[in-house]
Amino acid sequence: RVLFRSLTSFVQKRFRYKPGAVQLYVERVVARNLCAMAQAEALKAKLFQGVQVRRAATGLIRSAMEAGAKGCEVLVGGKVKGQRAKTMKFRDGYMIKSGTAHKTFVDHAIRHCHLRAGTIGVQIRIMLPQDPENIRGPSAQLPDVITVLPPKEQI
């Protein structure tokens, strides 16, 4: 409750709204493991705790795939270990990267972790499953899905 009020006042001051002009509404995330933003924040928290990058990223990918994601990709860049900066890429499953279907089916989030050694960037992409109820993923089908209909009876 207190956090919610402070968040409202922060938005109000940042965008220079009059007092009482801002109202925020919060909804619970239905499938937390399929939300890239929630997973990015979880990975960021694990990196602050000192968990190894490879272990944290693979655990995140495993939880997303067990939740029903078609694919997951985690990119971690910066001074991961040692003085030299590098980018580590962890993937599993099926991921589309181009076309309009990418905007519909792929959830994307970027976060920055300011650690003692330097800043580490975290980028997460989760390919959502097709869901007719539109709860865990989009209700539309991928454009490359082919459905074979049974043959018509000939008269």
PDB file of C-alpha atoms in Angstrom:
ATOM      1  CA  ARG A   1       0.000   0.000   0.000  1.00  0.00           C
ATOM      2  CA  VAL A   2       2.804   2.423   0.956  1.00  0.00           C
ATOM      3  CA  LEU A   3       4.843   1.403  -2.104  1.00  0.00           C
ATOM      4  CA  PHE A   4       1.819   2.053  -4.299  1.00  0.00           C
ATOM      5  CA  ARG A   5       1.385   5.606  -2.928  1.00  0.00           C
ATOM      6  CA  SER A   6       5.076   6.377  -3.354  1.00  0.00           C
ATOM      7  CA  LEU A   7       4.959   5.064  -6.934  1.00  0.00           C
ATOM      8  CA  THR A   8       1.956   7.291  -7.669  1.00  0.00           C
ATOM      9  CA  SER A   9       3.712  10.364  -6.236  1.00  0.00           C
ATOM     10  CA  PHE A  10       6.885   9.489  -8.179  1.00  0.00           C
ATOM     11  CA  VAL A  11       4.991   9.383 -11.505  1.00  0.00           C
ATOM     12  CA  GLN A  12       3.175  12.584 -10.550  1.00  0.00           C
ATOM     13  CA  LYS A  13       6.415  14.476  -9.841  1.00  0.00           C
ATOM     14  CA  ARG A  14       8.354  13.003 -12.771  1.00  0.00           C
ATOM     15  CA  PHE A  15       5.796  13.969 -15.411  1.00  0.00           C
ATOM     16  CA  ARG A  16       4.682  17.182 -13.622  1.00  0.00           C
ATOM     17  CA  TYR A  17       1.023  16.313 -13.065  1.00  0.00           C
ATOM     18  CA  LYS A  18      -1.135  18.196 -10.593  1.00  0.00           C
ATOM     19  CA  PRO A  19      -1.628  16.503  -7.206  1.00  0.00           C
ATOM     20  CA  GLY A  20      -4.426  13.942  -7.363  1.00  0.00           C
ATOM     21  CA  ALA A  21      -4.436  13.835 -11.186  1.00  0.00           C
ATOM     22  CA  VAL A  22      -2.676  10.466 -11.422  1.00  0.00           C
ATOM     23  CA  GLN A  23      -4.383   7.150 -10.722  1.00  0.00           C
ATOM     24  CA  LEU A  24      -2.503   3.885 -11.079  1.00  0.00           C
ATOM     25  CA  TYR A  25      -4.090   0.455 -11.392  1.00  0.00           C
ATOM     26  CA  VAL A  26      -2.204  -2.755 -10.701  1.00  0.00           C
ATOM     27  CA  GLU A  27      -3.018  -6.240 -11.985  1.00  0.00           C
ATOM     28  CA  ARG A  28      -1.372  -9.491 -11.008  1.00  0.00           C
ATOM     29  CA  VAL A  29       0.625 -11.229 -13.740  1.00  0.00           C
ATOM     30  CA  VAL A  30      -1.217 -14.433 -14.721  1.00  0.00           C
ATOM     31  CA  ALA A  31       1.788 -16.486 -15.866  1.00  0.00           C
ATOM     32  CA  ARG A  32       4.858 -15.054 -14.135  1.00  0.00           C
ATOM     33  CA  ASN A  33       7.242 -17.486 -15.836  1.00  0.00           C
ATOM     34  CA  LEU A  34       6.050 -16.325 -19.281  1.00  0.00           C
ATOM     35  CA  CYS A  35       6.476 -12.599 -18.526  1.00  0.00           C
ATOM     36  CA  ALA A  36       9.865 -11.328 -19.749  1.00  0.00           C
ATOM     37  CA  MET A  37       9.755  -8.257 -17.503  1.00  0.00           C
ATOM     38  CA  ALA A  38       9.188 -10.331 -14.347  1.00  0.00           C
ATOM     39  CA  GLN A  39      11.911 -12.784 -15.362  1.00  0.00           C
ATOM     40  CA  ALA A  40      14.355  -9.921 -16.061  1.00  0.00           C
ATOM     41  CA  GLU A  41      13.754  -8.503 -12.592  1.00  0.00           C
ATOM     42  CA  ALA A  42      14.231 -11.970 -11.063  1.00  0.00           C
ATOM     43  CA  LEU A  43      17.521 -12.436 -12.944  1.00  0.00           C
ATOM     44  CA  LYS A  44      18.642  -8.976 -11.869  1.00  0.00           C
ATOM     45  CA  ALA A  45      17.937  -9.859  -8.216  1.00  0.00           C
ATOM     46  CA  LYS A  46      19.889 -13.119  -8.548  1.00  0.00           C
ATOM     47  CA  LEU A  47      22.879 -11.265 -10.017  1.00  0.00           C
ATOM     48  CA  PHE A  48      22.805  -8.788  -7.103  1.00  0.00           C
ATOM     49  CA  GLN A  49      22.840 -11.748  -4.685  1.00  0.00           C
ATOM     50  CA  GLY A  50      26.025 -13.051  -6.331  1.00  0.00           C
ATOM     51  CA  VAL A  51      24.626 -16.112  -8.118  1.00  0.00           C
ATOM     52  CA  GLN A  52      26.698 -17.229 -11.114  1.00  0.00           C
ATOM     53  CA  VAL A  53      25.385 -15.862 -14.431  1.00  0.00           C
ATOM     54  CA  ARG A  54      25.234 -19.238 -16.181  1.00  0.00           C
ATOM     55  CA  ARG A  55      23.362 -20.868 -13.305  1.00  0.00           C
ATOM     56  CA  ALA A  56      20.837 -18.012 -12.984  1.00  0.00           C
ATOM     57  CA  ALA A  57      20.185 -17.829 -16.746  1.00  0.00           C
ATOM     58  CA  THR A  58      19.744 -21.571 -17.240  1.00  0.00           C
ATOM     59  CA  GLY A  59      17.377 -21.735 -14.269  1.00  0.00           C
ATOM     60  CA  LEU A  60      15.321 -18.911 -15.755  1.00  0.00           C
ATOM     61  CA  ILE A  61      15.173 -20.625 -19.164  1.00  0.00           C
ATOM     62  CA  ARG A  62      14.166 -23.937 -17.563  1.00  0.00           C
ATOM     63  CA  SER A  63      11.321 -22.307 -15.609  1.00  0.00           C
ATOM     64  CA  ALA A  64      10.026 -20.507 -18.727  1.00  0.00           C
ATOM     65  CA  MET A  65      10.105 -23.701 -20.799  1.00  0.00           C
ATOM     66  CA  GLU A  66       8.347 -25.683 -18.058  1.00  0.00           C
ATOM     67  CA  ALA A  67       5.634 -23.000 -17.960  1.00  0.00           C
ATOM     68  CA  GLY A  68       4.869 -23.722 -21.618  1.00  0.00           C
ATOM     69  CA  ALA A  69       6.999 -21.246 -23.573  1.00  0.00           C
ATOM     70  CA  LYS A  70       7.944 -22.284 -27.113  1.00  0.00           C
ATOM     71  CA  GLY A  71      11.396 -20.775 -26.723  1.00  0.00           C
ATOM     72  CA  CYS A  72      13.511 -18.561 -24.497  1.00  0.00           C
ATOM     73  CA  GLU A  73      16.665 -16.514 -25.015  1.00  0.00           C
ATOM     74  CA  VAL A  74      18.764 -14.727 -22.388  1.00  0.00           C
ATOM     75  CA  LEU A  75      21.581 -12.328 -23.280  1.00  0.00           C
ATOM     76  CA  VAL A  76      23.887 -11.088 -20.516  1.00  0.00           C
ATOM     77  CA  GLY A  77      26.515  -8.540 -21.502  1.00  0.00           C
ATOM     78  CA  GLY A  78      29.201  -6.620 -19.639  1.00  0.00           C
ATOM     79  CA  LYS A  79      31.936  -7.542 -17.185  1.00  0.00           C
ATOM     80  CA  VAL A  80      30.442 -10.935 -16.453  1.00  0.00           C
ATOM     81  CA  LYS A  81      33.653 -12.391 -15.049  1.00  0.00           C
ATOM     82  CA  GLY A  82      37.088 -10.863 -15.231  1.00  0.00           C
ATOM     83  CA  GLN A  83      38.148  -7.466 -16.526  1.00  0.00           C
ATOM     84  CA  ARG A  84      37.118  -7.980 -20.151  1.00  0.00           C
ATOM     85  CA  ALA A  85      33.510  -7.368 -21.144  1.00  0.00           C
ATOM     86  CA  LYS A  86      31.721 -10.070 -23.113  1.00  0.00           C
ATOM     87  CA  THR A  87      28.221 -11.139 -24.073  1.00  0.00           C
ATOM     88  CA  MET A  88      26.879 -14.519 -23.056  1.00  0.00           C
ATOM     89  CA  LYS A  89      23.906 -15.977 -24.917  1.00  0.00           C
ATOM     90  CA  PHE A  90      21.707 -18.745 -23.521  1.00  0.00           C
ATOM     91  CA  ARG A  91      18.906 -20.265 -25.638  1.00  0.00           C
ATOM     92  CA  ASP A  92      16.397 -23.064 -25.708  1.00  0.00           C
ATOM     93  CA  GLY A  93      13.472 -23.932 -27.952  1.00  0.00           C
ATOM     94  CA  TYR A  94      12.021 -22.127 -30.959  1.00  0.00           C
ATOM     95  CA  MET A  95      12.382 -18.346 -31.420  1.00  0.00           C
ATOM     96  CA  ILE A  96      11.242 -16.177 -34.316  1.00  0.00           C
ATOM     97  CA  LYS A  97      13.192 -12.970 -34.847  1.00  0.00           C
ATOM     98  CA  SER A  98      11.558 -11.232 -37.803  1.00  0.00           C
ATOM     99  CA  GLY A  99       8.166 -10.292 -39.163  1.00  0.00           C
ATOM    100  CA  THR A 100       4.930  -9.160 -37.582  1.00  0.00           C
ATOM    101  CA  ALA A 101       4.589 -12.459 -35.731  1.00  0.00           C
ATOM    102  CA  HIS A 102       7.690 -11.478 -33.731  1.00  0.00           C
ATOM    103  CA  LYS A 103       5.821  -8.493 -32.290  1.00  0.00           C
ATOM    104  CA  THR A 104       2.832 -10.676 -31.396  1.00  0.00           C
ATOM    105  CA  PHE A 105       4.484 -13.839 -30.037  1.00  0.00           C
ATOM    106  CA  VAL A 106       7.751 -12.671 -28.446  1.00  0.00           C
ATOM    107  CA  ASP A 107       7.794 -10.932 -25.058  1.00  0.00           C
ATOM    108  CA  HIS A 108      10.932  -8.813 -24.637  1.00  0.00           C
ATOM    109  CA  ALA A 109      12.549  -7.024 -21.670  1.00  0.00           C
ATOM    110  CA  ILE A 110      15.849  -5.250 -20.987  1.00  0.00           C
ATOM    111  CA  ARG A 111      17.266  -4.417 -17.549  1.00  0.00           C
ATOM    112  CA  HIS A 112      20.596  -3.040 -16.277  1.00  0.00           C
ATOM    113  CA  CYS A 113      22.408  -4.302 -13.169  1.00  0.00           C
ATOM    114  CA  HIS A 114      24.818  -1.812 -11.618  1.00  0.00           C
ATOM    115  CA  LEU A 115      27.316  -4.069  -9.849  1.00  0.00           C
ATOM    116  CA  ARG A 116      30.606  -3.202  -8.169  1.00  0.00           C
ATOM    117  CA  ALA A 117      32.679  -4.330 -11.190  1.00  0.00           C
ATOM    118  CA  GLY A 118      30.514  -2.409 -13.675  1.00  0.00           C
ATOM    119  CA  THR A 119      27.154  -2.446 -15.384  1.00  0.00           C
ATOM    120  CA  ILE A 120      25.720  -5.711 -16.705  1.00  0.00           C
ATOM    121  CA  GLY A 121      22.919  -5.650 -19.254  1.00  0.00           C
ATOM    122  CA  VAL A 122      20.213  -8.330 -19.185  1.00  0.00           C
ATOM    123  CA  GLN A 123      18.042  -8.941 -22.232  1.00  0.00           C
ATOM    124  CA  ILE A 124      15.291 -11.585 -22.198  1.00  0.00           C
ATOM    125  CA  ARG A 125      13.075 -12.851 -25.015  1.00  0.00           C
ATOM    126  CA  ILE A 126      10.318 -15.397 -24.391  1.00  0.00           C
ATOM    127  CA  MET A 127       8.365 -16.941 -27.265  1.00  0.00           C
ATOM    128  CA  LEU A 128       4.811 -17.266 -25.952  1.00  0.00           C
ATOM    129  CA  PRO A 129       2.622 -20.289 -26.698  1.00  0.00           C
ATOM    130  CA  GLN A 130      -0.551 -20.005 -28.763  1.00  0.00           C
ATOM    131  CA  ASP A 131      -3.519 -19.838 -26.364  1.00  0.00           C
ATOM    132  CA  PRO A 132      -7.170 -19.728 -27.557  1.00  0.00           C
ATOM    133  CA  GLU A 133      -8.269 -17.995 -24.297  1.00  0.00           C
ATOM    134  CA  ASN A 134      -5.607 -15.260 -24.791  1.00  0.00           C
ATOM    135  CA  ILE A 135      -4.382 -15.664 -21.184  1.00  0.00           C
ATOM    136  CA  ARG A 136      -0.922 -17.287 -21.388  1.00  0.00           C
ATOM    137  CA  GLY A 137      -0.197 -16.112 -24.943  1.00  0.00           C
ATOM    138  CA  PRO A 138      -1.763 -14.664 -28.093  1.00  0.00           C
ATOM    139  CA  SER A 139      -4.889 -16.331 -29.481  1.00  0.00           C
ATOM    140  CA  ALA A 140      -3.695 -16.026 -33.095  1.00  0.00           C
ATOM    141  CA  GLN A 141      -1.762 -18.832 -34.751  1.00  0.00           C
ATOM    142  CA  LEU A 142       1.695 -18.457 -36.220  1.00  0.00           C
ATOM    143  CA  PRO A 143       1.595 -17.682 -39.953  1.00  0.00           C
ATOM    144  CA  ASP A 144       3.636 -20.777 -40.844  1.00  0.00           C
ATOM    145  CA  VAL A 145       1.258 -23.239 -39.118  1.00  0.00           C
ATOM    146  CA  ILE A 146      -0.479 -25.451 -41.676  1.00  0.00           C
ATOM    147  CA  THR A 147      -3.669 -27.317 -40.834  1.00  0.00           C
ATOM    148  CA  VAL A 148      -4.580 -30.255 -43.040  1.00  0.00           C
ATOM    149  CA  LEU A 149      -8.329 -30.732 -43.432  1.00  0.00           C
ATOM    150  CA  PRO A 150      -9.876 -34.155 -44.100  1.00  0.00           C
ATOM    151  CA  PRO A 151     -10.855 -34.732 -47.745  1.00  0.00           C
ATOM    152  CA  LYS A 152     -14.432 -34.017 -48.807  1.00  0.00           C
ATOM    153  CA  GLU A 153     -16.662 -36.906 -49.743  1.00  0.00           C
ATOM    154  CA  GLN A 154     -17.192 -37.196 -53.495  1.00  0.00           C
ATOM    155  CA  ILE A 155     -20.713 -37.654 -54.770  1.00  0.00           C
TER     156      ILE A 155
END
